[in-house]
Amino acid sequence: MTDVLVFLAEGFEEIEAISAIDIFRRAEFDVQVASLTNDITVKGAHQIEVNADITLDTVAEKQFDLIYLPGGGGSAEALRSDPVVQQIIKRHHQAKLKIAAICAAPIALEEAGILKGHHATSFPAMKPQIVTPIYEEKSVVISGHIITSRAAGTTIEFALTLVSELGYPDLANEISLAILHK
């Protein structure tokens, strides 16, 4: 079973979180959605409230095949400044496990110091804050175990890429066909 951790912080971009969670669950991954707040209910950037499965403290010491960081301005700032999130990112990086961030969330990877020598992308306005990687203006950038994407509009492509990168390219293709993506 493939284990995925999705972080939810106040101000998360709803499309980037929910669409990816949906794709991961269609792939039948074991997805844990963790709230950075003490409450399970987290409010997104467009005032949509989503119930997480767990709070961050319950998974702080666990290891996942993939950690996924949705963007959204407030969310990205929270992911960048939360010491537990930063510890999880660093631990997964050391183990060379998949780390994915979209939109503004790559700033959390920059803060963790894991982008040096890698290629990455982000929402265009975040580019000045992401200085250590080789920056690419592509929808999805795969650089070893670090995978980044640009914005809400690239979420489906990004999530399908992640399914493929986790070792299930045929499944990614099946899901793509089932949802009439491309």
Short mmCIF file of N, CA and C in Angstrom, two decimals:
data_model
loop_
_atom_site.label_atom_id
_atom_site.label_comp_id
_atom_site.label_asym_id
_atom_site.label_seq_id
_atom_site.Cartn_x
_atom_site.Cartn_y
_atom_site.Cartn_z
N MET A 1 0.85 -1.19 0.00
CA MET A 1 0.00 0.00 0.00
C MET A 1 0.89 1.24 0.00
N THR A 2 0.57 2.17 -0.87
CA THR A 2 1.30 3.43 -0.96
C THR A 2 0.70 4.43 0.03
N ASP A 3 1.55 4.97 0.90
CA ASP A 3 1.11 5.91 1.93
C ASP A 3 1.41 7.34 1.51
N VAL A 4 0.39 8.21 1.61
CA VAL A 4 0.53 9.60 1.22
C VAL A 4 0.06 10.49 2.37
N LEU A 5 0.85 11.51 2.67
CA LEU A 5 0.48 12.52 3.65
C LEU A 5 0.24 13.83 2.91
N VAL A 6 -0.94 14.41 3.13
CA VAL A 6 -1.29 15.71 2.56
C VAL A 6 -1.44 16.69 3.71
N PHE A 7 -0.72 17.79 3.64
CA PHE A 7 -0.82 18.83 4.68
C PHE A 7 -1.96 19.79 4.33
N LEU A 8 -2.74 20.17 5.35
CA LEU A 8 -3.76 21.21 5.17
C LEU A 8 -3.52 22.30 6.21
N ALA A 9 -3.20 23.48 5.72
CA ALA A 9 -3.03 24.64 6.59
C ALA A 9 -4.06 25.68 6.19
N GLU A 10 -4.44 26.53 7.12
CA GLU A 10 -5.39 27.60 6.82
C GLU A 10 -4.95 28.34 5.57
N GLY A 11 -5.89 28.59 4.67
CA GLY A 11 -5.60 29.32 3.44
C GLY A 11 -5.11 28.45 2.30
N PHE A 12 -5.24 27.11 2.43
CA PHE A 12 -4.80 26.22 1.36
C PHE A 12 -5.63 26.46 0.11
N GLU A 13 -5.04 26.23 -1.04
CA GLU A 13 -5.75 26.34 -2.32
C GLU A 13 -6.58 25.07 -2.48
N GLU A 14 -7.89 25.24 -2.49
CA GLU A 14 -8.81 24.10 -2.48
C GLU A 14 -8.61 23.14 -3.66
N ILE A 15 -8.47 23.67 -4.86
CA ILE A 15 -8.31 22.80 -6.04
C ILE A 15 -7.04 21.96 -5.89
N GLU A 16 -5.97 22.58 -5.44
CA GLU A 16 -4.69 21.88 -5.32
C GLU A 16 -4.73 20.77 -4.27
N ALA A 17 -5.51 20.96 -3.23
CA ALA A 17 -5.62 19.94 -2.19
C ALA A 17 -6.63 18.87 -2.57
N ILE A 18 -7.86 19.27 -2.82
CA ILE A 18 -8.95 18.30 -3.01
C ILE A 18 -8.78 17.49 -4.29
N SER A 19 -8.39 18.13 -5.38
CA SER A 19 -8.20 17.37 -6.63
C SER A 19 -7.11 16.32 -6.49
N ALA A 20 -6.02 16.69 -5.84
CA ALA A 20 -4.92 15.72 -5.65
C ALA A 20 -5.35 14.59 -4.72
N ILE A 21 -6.02 14.92 -3.62
CA ILE A 21 -6.52 13.88 -2.71
C ILE A 21 -7.43 12.93 -3.47
N ASP A 22 -8.30 13.47 -4.30
CA ASP A 22 -9.21 12.64 -5.10
C ASP A 22 -8.44 11.68 -6.00
N ILE A 23 -7.45 12.19 -6.71
CA ILE A 23 -6.65 11.34 -7.61
C ILE A 23 -5.93 10.26 -6.80
N PHE A 24 -5.35 10.62 -5.67
CA PHE A 24 -4.64 9.65 -4.84
C PHE A 24 -5.58 8.56 -4.33
N ARG A 25 -6.78 8.96 -3.97
CA ARG A 25 -7.75 7.96 -3.47
C ARG A 25 -8.29 7.10 -4.60
N ARG A 26 -8.43 7.65 -5.80
CA ARG A 26 -8.81 6.84 -6.96
C ARG A 26 -7.72 5.79 -7.23
N ALA A 27 -6.49 6.13 -6.93
CA ALA A 27 -5.38 5.19 -7.10
C ALA A 27 -5.34 4.17 -5.96
N GLU A 28 -6.23 4.34 -5.00
CA GLU A 28 -6.33 3.48 -3.83
C GLU A 28 -5.10 3.54 -2.93
N PHE A 29 -4.50 4.74 -2.88
CA PHE A 29 -3.42 4.99 -1.94
C PHE A 29 -4.03 5.20 -0.56
N ASP A 30 -3.25 4.95 0.47
CA ASP A 30 -3.66 5.24 1.84
C ASP A 30 -3.30 6.71 2.10
N VAL A 31 -4.29 7.57 2.00
CA VAL A 31 -4.09 9.02 2.10
C VAL A 31 -4.48 9.50 3.49
N GLN A 32 -3.55 10.18 4.14
CA GLN A 32 -3.82 10.82 5.42
C GLN A 32 -3.74 12.33 5.20
N VAL A 33 -4.84 13.01 5.49
CA VAL A 33 -4.89 14.46 5.36
C VAL A 33 -4.72 15.03 6.76
N ALA A 34 -3.64 15.79 6.95
CA ALA A 34 -3.28 16.27 8.28
C ALA A 34 -3.48 17.78 8.39
N SER A 35 -4.23 18.18 9.40
CA SER A 35 -4.45 19.59 9.70
C SER A 35 -3.27 20.14 10.49
N LEU A 36 -2.81 21.32 10.11
CA LEU A 36 -1.76 21.99 10.87
C LEU A 36 -2.31 22.70 12.09
N THR A 37 -3.62 22.83 12.16
CA THR A 37 -4.23 23.49 13.30
C THR A 37 -4.59 22.42 14.34
N ASN A 38 -5.05 22.85 15.48
CA ASN A 38 -5.50 21.91 16.51
C ASN A 38 -6.90 21.38 16.22
N ASP A 39 -7.49 21.88 15.16
CA ASP A 39 -8.84 21.50 14.77
C ASP A 39 -8.77 20.67 13.49
N ILE A 40 -9.66 19.73 13.35
CA ILE A 40 -9.72 18.91 12.14
C ILE A 40 -10.23 19.72 10.95
N THR A 41 -11.11 20.68 11.20
CA THR A 41 -11.68 21.50 10.13
C THR A 41 -10.71 22.62 9.78
N VAL A 42 -10.40 22.72 8.47
CA VAL A 42 -9.45 23.72 7.99
C VAL A 42 -10.13 24.53 6.89
N LYS A 43 -10.00 25.86 6.96
CA LYS A 43 -10.62 26.74 5.98
C LYS A 43 -9.63 27.07 4.87
N GLY A 44 -10.07 26.86 3.63
CA GLY A 44 -9.23 27.13 2.47
C GLY A 44 -9.22 28.59 2.08
N ALA A 45 -8.46 28.89 1.05
CA ALA A 45 -8.30 30.26 0.55
C ALA A 45 -9.61 30.88 0.08
N HIS A 46 -10.56 30.04 -0.35
CA HIS A 46 -11.83 30.53 -0.86
C HIS A 46 -12.97 30.20 0.08
N GLN A 47 -12.63 30.11 1.36
CA GLN A 47 -13.56 29.93 2.47
C GLN A 47 -14.30 28.58 2.46
N ILE A 48 -13.77 27.60 1.77
CA ILE A 48 -14.34 26.25 1.79
C ILE A 48 -13.69 25.51 2.96
N GLU A 49 -14.52 24.99 3.84
CA GLU A 49 -14.00 24.25 4.99
C GLU A 49 -13.91 22.77 4.65
N VAL A 50 -12.79 22.18 4.99
CA VAL A 50 -12.53 20.77 4.71
C VAL A 50 -12.13 20.10 6.01
N ASN A 51 -12.64 18.90 6.22
CA ASN A 51 -12.25 18.13 7.40
C ASN A 51 -11.05 17.26 7.07
N ALA A 52 -9.99 17.46 7.81
CA ALA A 52 -8.81 16.61 7.69
C ALA A 52 -9.09 15.28 8.39
N ASP A 53 -8.23 14.30 8.15
CA ASP A 53 -8.37 13.01 8.81
C ASP A 53 -7.78 13.03 10.21
N ILE A 54 -6.69 13.79 10.36
CA ILE A 54 -5.90 13.77 11.59
C ILE A 54 -5.28 15.15 11.80
N THR A 55 -4.67 15.33 12.95
CA THR A 55 -3.88 16.54 13.18
C THR A 55 -2.41 16.18 12.96
N LEU A 56 -1.62 17.18 12.67
CA LEU A 56 -0.22 17.00 12.32
C LEU A 56 0.57 16.24 13.39
N ASP A 57 0.29 16.50 14.64
CA ASP A 57 1.05 15.86 15.72
C ASP A 57 0.95 14.34 15.70
N THR A 58 -0.13 13.79 15.14
CA THR A 58 -0.29 12.34 15.12
C THR A 58 0.58 11.65 14.07
N VAL A 59 1.13 12.41 13.14
CA VAL A 59 1.97 11.82 12.09
C VAL A 59 3.39 12.38 12.07
N ALA A 60 3.73 13.16 13.07
CA ALA A 60 5.02 13.85 13.08
C ALA A 60 6.21 12.91 12.94
N GLU A 61 6.11 11.71 13.46
CA GLU A 61 7.24 10.77 13.44
C GLU A 61 7.09 9.67 12.39
N LYS A 62 6.00 9.69 11.63
CA LYS A 62 5.76 8.63 10.65
C LYS A 62 6.44 8.95 9.32
N GLN A 63 6.63 7.92 8.55
CA GLN A 63 7.25 8.04 7.23
C GLN A 63 6.22 7.66 6.17
N PHE A 64 6.22 8.40 5.06
CA PHE A 64 5.25 8.19 3.97
C PHE A 64 5.99 8.03 2.65
N ASP A 65 5.36 7.36 1.71
CA ASP A 65 5.94 7.22 0.38
C ASP A 65 5.95 8.57 -0.35
N LEU A 66 4.98 9.42 0.01
CA LEU A 66 4.86 10.76 -0.59
C LEU A 66 4.32 11.72 0.45
N ILE A 67 4.95 12.89 0.54
CA ILE A 67 4.32 14.00 1.27
C ILE A 67 3.95 15.04 0.22
N TYR A 68 2.74 15.59 0.35
CA TYR A 68 2.19 16.50 -0.64
C TYR A 68 1.82 17.82 0.04
N LEU A 69 2.37 18.92 -0.52
CA LEU A 69 2.12 20.24 0.04
C LEU A 69 1.32 21.08 -0.94
N PRO A 70 0.01 21.27 -0.69
CA PRO A 70 -0.78 22.16 -1.54
C PRO A 70 -0.38 23.61 -1.28
N GLY A 71 -0.61 24.44 -2.28
CA GLY A 71 -0.26 25.85 -2.14
C GLY A 71 -1.39 26.67 -1.54
N GLY A 72 -1.40 27.92 -1.93
CA GLY A 72 -2.26 28.92 -1.32
C GLY A 72 -1.35 29.78 -0.44
N GLY A 73 -1.47 31.08 -0.55
CA GLY A 73 -0.55 31.97 0.15
C GLY A 73 -0.43 31.73 1.64
N GLY A 74 -1.56 31.71 2.34
CA GLY A 74 -1.53 31.49 3.78
C GLY A 74 -1.01 30.11 4.14
N SER A 75 -1.39 29.13 3.35
CA SER A 75 -0.95 27.76 3.58
C SER A 75 0.55 27.64 3.40
N ALA A 76 1.07 28.19 2.32
CA ALA A 76 2.51 28.09 2.05
C ALA A 76 3.32 28.74 3.17
N GLU A 77 2.86 29.87 3.66
CA GLU A 77 3.56 30.52 4.78
C GLU A 77 3.54 29.64 6.02
N ALA A 78 2.40 29.01 6.29
CA ALA A 78 2.29 28.13 7.45
C ALA A 78 3.20 26.92 7.30
N LEU A 79 3.24 26.33 6.09
CA LEU A 79 4.11 25.17 5.84
C LEU A 79 5.58 25.55 5.98
N ARG A 80 5.91 26.77 5.56
CA ARG A 80 7.29 27.24 5.65
C ARG A 80 7.71 27.48 7.10
N SER A 81 6.79 27.94 7.93
CA SER A 81 7.17 28.33 9.29
C SER A 81 6.89 27.27 10.35
N ASP A 82 6.19 26.21 10.01
CA ASP A 82 5.86 25.20 11.01
C ASP A 82 7.06 24.26 11.23
N PRO A 83 7.58 24.19 12.45
CA PRO A 83 8.77 23.36 12.70
C PRO A 83 8.52 21.86 12.49
N VAL A 84 7.32 21.39 12.75
CA VAL A 84 7.02 19.97 12.55
C VAL A 84 7.00 19.66 11.06
N VAL A 85 6.37 20.51 10.27
CA VAL A 85 6.36 20.32 8.81
C VAL A 85 7.79 20.33 8.28
N GLN A 86 8.58 21.28 8.74
CA GLN A 86 9.97 21.37 8.28
C GLN A 86 10.76 20.11 8.64
N GLN A 87 10.52 19.57 9.83
CA GLN A 87 11.20 18.33 10.25
C GLN A 87 10.77 17.17 9.35
N ILE A 88 9.48 17.08 9.04
CA ILE A 88 8.97 16.00 8.18
C ILE A 88 9.58 16.11 6.78
N ILE A 89 9.64 17.32 6.24
CA ILE A 89 10.23 17.52 4.91
C ILE A 89 11.70 17.06 4.92
N LYS A 90 12.45 17.50 5.89
CA LYS A 90 13.89 17.15 5.96
C LYS A 90 14.09 15.65 6.12
N ARG A 91 13.27 15.03 6.97
CA ARG A 91 13.40 13.59 7.18
C ARG A 91 13.08 12.81 5.91
N HIS A 92 12.06 13.22 5.19
CA HIS A 92 11.71 12.54 3.94
C HIS A 92 12.76 12.78 2.87
N HIS A 93 13.33 13.96 2.87
CA HIS A 93 14.41 14.26 1.91
C HIS A 93 15.63 13.37 2.19
N GLN A 94 16.01 13.24 3.43
CA GLN A 94 17.16 12.40 3.78
C GLN A 94 16.93 10.95 3.36
N ALA A 95 15.68 10.49 3.45
CA ALA A 95 15.34 9.11 3.08
C ALA A 95 15.08 8.98 1.58
N LYS A 96 15.17 10.10 0.84
CA LYS A 96 14.92 10.12 -0.61
C LYS A 96 13.50 9.64 -0.96
N LEU A 97 12.55 9.95 -0.09
CA LEU A 97 11.14 9.65 -0.36
C LEU A 97 10.55 10.81 -1.15
N LYS A 98 9.47 10.55 -1.87
CA LYS A 98 8.88 11.57 -2.74
C LYS A 98 8.33 12.74 -1.92
N ILE A 99 8.65 13.94 -2.41
CA ILE A 99 8.17 15.19 -1.83
C ILE A 99 7.59 16.01 -2.96
N ALA A 100 6.33 16.42 -2.82
CA ALA A 100 5.66 17.18 -3.87
C ALA A 100 5.09 18.47 -3.31
N ALA A 101 5.30 19.56 -4.05
CA ALA A 101 4.77 20.86 -3.64
C ALA A 101 4.30 21.61 -4.88
N ILE A 102 3.18 22.30 -4.74
CA ILE A 102 2.57 23.01 -5.86
C ILE A 102 2.32 24.47 -5.50
N CYS A 103 2.37 25.31 -6.51
CA CYS A 103 1.99 26.73 -6.42
C CYS A 103 2.96 27.50 -5.52
N ALA A 104 2.49 27.99 -4.39
CA ALA A 104 3.34 28.74 -3.46
C ALA A 104 4.09 27.82 -2.50
N ALA A 105 3.65 26.56 -2.38
CA ALA A 105 4.22 25.65 -1.39
C ALA A 105 5.70 25.32 -1.57
N PRO A 106 6.30 25.42 -2.76
CA PRO A 106 7.75 25.17 -2.83
C PRO A 106 8.58 26.09 -1.93
N ILE A 107 8.01 27.20 -1.44
CA ILE A 107 8.77 28.03 -0.50
C ILE A 107 9.05 27.26 0.79
N ALA A 108 8.20 26.30 1.13
CA ALA A 108 8.45 25.47 2.31
C ALA A 108 9.63 24.54 2.08
N LEU A 109 9.78 24.07 0.83
CA LEU A 109 10.93 23.22 0.49
C LEU A 109 12.21 24.06 0.49
N GLU A 110 12.10 25.28 0.01
CA GLU A 110 13.25 26.20 0.03
C GLU A 110 13.70 26.44 1.47
N GLU A 111 12.73 26.69 2.35
CA GLU A 111 13.02 26.93 3.76
C GLU A 111 13.72 25.72 4.39
N ALA A 112 13.31 24.53 3.99
CA ALA A 112 13.91 23.31 4.52
C ALA A 112 15.32 23.07 3.99
N GLY A 113 15.70 23.82 2.97
CA GLY A 113 17.05 23.70 2.43
C GLY A 113 17.26 22.48 1.55
N ILE A 114 16.19 21.97 0.95
CA ILE A 114 16.33 20.73 0.18
C ILE A 114 16.35 20.93 -1.33
N LEU A 115 16.20 22.16 -1.79
CA LEU A 115 16.11 22.39 -3.24
C LEU A 115 17.46 22.62 -3.92
N LYS A 116 18.49 22.86 -3.17
CA LYS A 116 19.80 23.14 -3.77
C LYS A 116 20.23 21.97 -4.66
N GLY A 117 20.57 22.30 -5.90
CA GLY A 117 21.00 21.29 -6.86
C GLY A 117 19.87 20.60 -7.58
N HIS A 118 18.64 20.93 -7.23
CA HIS A 118 17.47 20.34 -7.88
C HIS A 118 16.86 21.33 -8.86
N HIS A 119 15.99 20.84 -9.70
CA HIS A 119 15.16 21.66 -10.57
C HIS A 119 13.82 21.81 -9.87
N ALA A 120 13.16 22.95 -10.04
CA ALA A 120 11.86 23.18 -9.40
C ALA A 120 11.09 24.25 -10.16
N THR A 121 9.81 24.31 -9.86
CA THR A 121 8.94 25.35 -10.38
C THR A 121 7.99 25.77 -9.27
N SER A 122 7.18 26.79 -9.56
CA SER A 122 6.22 27.30 -8.57
C SER A 122 5.26 28.25 -9.28
N PHE A 123 4.35 28.80 -8.52
CA PHE A 123 3.53 29.89 -9.02
C PHE A 123 4.49 31.03 -9.37
N PRO A 124 4.34 31.67 -10.53
CA PRO A 124 5.31 32.67 -10.98
C PRO A 124 5.66 33.73 -9.94
N ALA A 125 4.70 34.19 -9.16
CA ALA A 125 4.97 35.25 -8.18
C ALA A 125 5.90 34.78 -7.06
N MET A 126 6.05 33.46 -6.89
CA MET A 126 6.89 32.93 -5.82
C MET A 126 8.35 32.76 -6.25
N LYS A 127 8.61 32.89 -7.54
CA LYS A 127 9.96 32.66 -8.06
C LYS A 127 11.05 33.41 -7.29
N PRO A 128 10.86 34.69 -6.92
CA PRO A 128 11.93 35.39 -6.19
C PRO A 128 12.26 34.77 -4.82
N GLN A 129 11.34 33.99 -4.26
CA GLN A 129 11.57 33.37 -2.95
C GLN A 129 12.17 31.96 -3.06
N ILE A 130 12.32 31.48 -4.28
CA ILE A 130 12.85 30.13 -4.51
C ILE A 130 14.14 30.31 -5.29
N VAL A 131 15.24 30.43 -4.55
CA VAL A 131 16.50 30.85 -5.16
C VAL A 131 17.55 29.75 -5.33
N THR A 132 17.44 28.64 -4.60
CA THR A 132 18.51 27.65 -4.67
C THR A 132 18.37 26.62 -5.79
N PRO A 133 17.17 26.31 -6.29
CA PRO A 133 17.11 25.30 -7.36
C PRO A 133 17.36 25.93 -8.73
N ILE A 134 17.44 25.06 -9.70
CA ILE A 134 17.43 25.50 -11.09
C ILE A 134 15.97 25.66 -11.44
N TYR A 135 15.54 26.89 -11.62
CA TYR A 135 14.12 27.18 -11.79
C TYR A 135 13.68 26.93 -13.22
N GLU A 136 12.55 26.24 -13.38
CA GLU A 136 11.98 25.96 -14.69
C GLU A 136 10.53 26.42 -14.73
N GLU A 137 10.14 26.97 -15.84
CA GLU A 137 8.77 27.43 -16.00
C GLU A 137 7.97 26.38 -16.78
N LYS A 138 7.84 25.20 -16.19
CA LYS A 138 7.07 24.09 -16.74
C LYS A 138 5.91 23.79 -15.81
N SER A 139 4.90 23.09 -16.32
CA SER A 139 3.74 22.72 -15.50
C SER A 139 4.14 21.82 -14.33
N VAL A 140 4.97 20.84 -14.63
CA VAL A 140 5.44 19.89 -13.61
C VAL A 140 6.94 19.69 -13.82
N VAL A 141 7.68 19.73 -12.73
CA VAL A 141 9.13 19.51 -12.80
C VAL A 141 9.47 18.35 -11.87
N ILE A 142 10.10 17.33 -12.45
CA ILE A 142 10.56 16.17 -11.68
C ILE A 142 12.07 16.29 -11.55
N SER A 143 12.54 16.29 -10.31
CA SER A 143 13.97 16.39 -10.04
C SER A 143 14.31 15.36 -8.96
N GLY A 144 14.54 14.14 -9.41
CA GLY A 144 14.77 13.06 -8.45
C GLY A 144 13.51 12.80 -7.67
N HIS A 145 13.61 12.85 -6.36
CA HIS A 145 12.45 12.57 -5.50
C HIS A 145 11.64 13.84 -5.17
N ILE A 146 12.07 14.99 -5.69
CA ILE A 146 11.35 16.25 -5.47
C ILE A 146 10.60 16.61 -6.74
N ILE A 147 9.29 16.80 -6.59
CA ILE A 147 8.45 17.08 -7.75
C ILE A 147 7.62 18.32 -7.43
N THR A 148 7.65 19.30 -8.33
CA THR A 148 6.94 20.55 -8.10
C THR A 148 6.04 20.89 -9.28
N SER A 149 5.07 21.76 -9.00
CA SER A 149 4.14 22.18 -10.04
C SER A 149 3.74 23.63 -9.81
N ARG A 150 3.04 24.21 -10.78
CA ARG A 150 2.85 25.67 -10.83
C ARG A 150 1.64 26.23 -10.11
N ALA A 151 0.45 25.65 -10.33
CA ALA A 151 -0.75 26.32 -9.81
C ALA A 151 -1.96 25.41 -9.89
N ALA A 152 -3.09 25.93 -9.46
CA ALA A 152 -4.34 25.16 -9.43
C ALA A 152 -4.63 24.50 -10.78
N GLY A 153 -4.38 25.20 -11.87
CA GLY A 153 -4.67 24.67 -13.19
C GLY A 153 -3.81 23.49 -13.61
N THR A 154 -2.73 23.23 -12.89
CA THR A 154 -1.85 22.10 -13.22
C THR A 154 -2.04 20.92 -12.27
N THR A 155 -3.00 21.02 -11.37
CA THR A 155 -3.15 20.02 -10.31
C THR A 155 -3.43 18.62 -10.82
N ILE A 156 -4.33 18.46 -11.77
CA ILE A 156 -4.66 17.11 -12.26
C ILE A 156 -3.43 16.47 -12.91
N GLU A 157 -2.77 17.21 -13.79
CA GLU A 157 -1.54 16.70 -14.41
C GLU A 157 -0.51 16.34 -13.34
N PHE A 158 -0.37 17.20 -12.35
CA PHE A 158 0.58 16.98 -11.27
C PHE A 158 0.25 15.71 -10.48
N ALA A 159 -1.00 15.56 -10.07
CA ALA A 159 -1.39 14.39 -9.28
C ALA A 159 -1.21 13.11 -10.07
N LEU A 160 -1.57 13.13 -11.35
CA LEU A 160 -1.37 11.95 -12.19
C LEU A 160 0.12 11.64 -12.35
N THR A 161 0.94 12.66 -12.47
CA THR A 161 2.39 12.46 -12.54
C THR A 161 2.89 11.81 -11.26
N LEU A 162 2.37 12.24 -10.13
CA LEU A 162 2.80 11.67 -8.85
C LEU A 162 2.42 10.20 -8.75
N VAL A 163 1.22 9.85 -9.20
CA VAL A 163 0.82 8.43 -9.21
C VAL A 163 1.81 7.64 -10.05
N SER A 164 2.15 8.17 -11.20
CA SER A 164 3.11 7.50 -12.09
C SER A 164 4.48 7.40 -11.44
N GLU A 165 4.95 8.48 -10.85
CA GLU A 165 6.28 8.51 -10.22
C GLU A 165 6.37 7.59 -9.00
N LEU A 166 5.24 7.29 -8.40
CA LEU A 166 5.21 6.36 -7.27
C LEU A 166 5.25 4.90 -7.74
N GLY A 167 5.33 4.72 -9.06
CA GLY A 167 5.48 3.37 -9.59
C GLY A 167 4.26 2.81 -10.28
N TYR A 168 3.29 3.65 -10.56
CA TYR A 168 2.04 3.18 -11.15
C TYR A 168 1.67 3.93 -12.43
N PRO A 169 2.52 3.91 -13.44
CA PRO A 169 2.21 4.66 -14.67
C PRO A 169 0.94 4.15 -15.37
N ASP A 170 0.71 2.85 -15.37
CA ASP A 170 -0.51 2.32 -16.01
C ASP A 170 -1.76 2.78 -15.26
N LEU A 171 -1.68 2.80 -13.94
CA LEU A 171 -2.80 3.27 -13.13
C LEU A 171 -3.05 4.76 -13.37
N ALA A 172 -1.99 5.53 -13.47
CA ALA A 172 -2.14 6.96 -13.77
C ALA A 172 -2.84 7.14 -15.10
N ASN A 173 -2.48 6.34 -16.08
CA ASN A 173 -3.12 6.42 -17.39
C ASN A 173 -4.60 6.01 -17.30
N GLU A 174 -4.91 4.96 -16.55
CA GLU A 174 -6.29 4.51 -16.37
C GLU A 174 -7.14 5.62 -15.74
N ILE A 175 -6.60 6.25 -14.70
CA ILE A 175 -7.34 7.33 -14.03
C ILE A 175 -7.52 8.49 -14.99
N SER A 176 -6.48 8.82 -15.73
CA SER A 176 -6.56 9.91 -16.71
C SER A 176 -7.68 9.65 -17.71
N LEU A 177 -7.74 8.45 -18.21
CA LEU A 177 -8.80 8.09 -19.17
C LEU A 177 -10.17 8.13 -18.52
N ALA A 178 -10.28 7.63 -17.30
CA ALA A 178 -11.57 7.57 -16.60
C ALA A 178 -12.14 8.96 -16.33
N ILE A 179 -11.28 9.94 -16.10
CA ILE A 179 -11.77 11.29 -15.83
C ILE A 179 -11.74 12.20 -17.06
N LEU A 180 -11.41 11.59 -18.20
CA LEU A 180 -11.32 12.31 -19.49
C LEU A 180 -10.32 13.45 -19.45
N HIS A 181 -9.21 13.19 -18.79
CA HIS A 181 -8.12 14.17 -18.77
C HIS A 181 -7.29 14.00 -20.03
N LYS A 182 -7.25 14.98 -20.83
CA LYS A 182 -6.51 15.01 -22.10
C LYS A 182 -7.02 13.99 -23.06
#
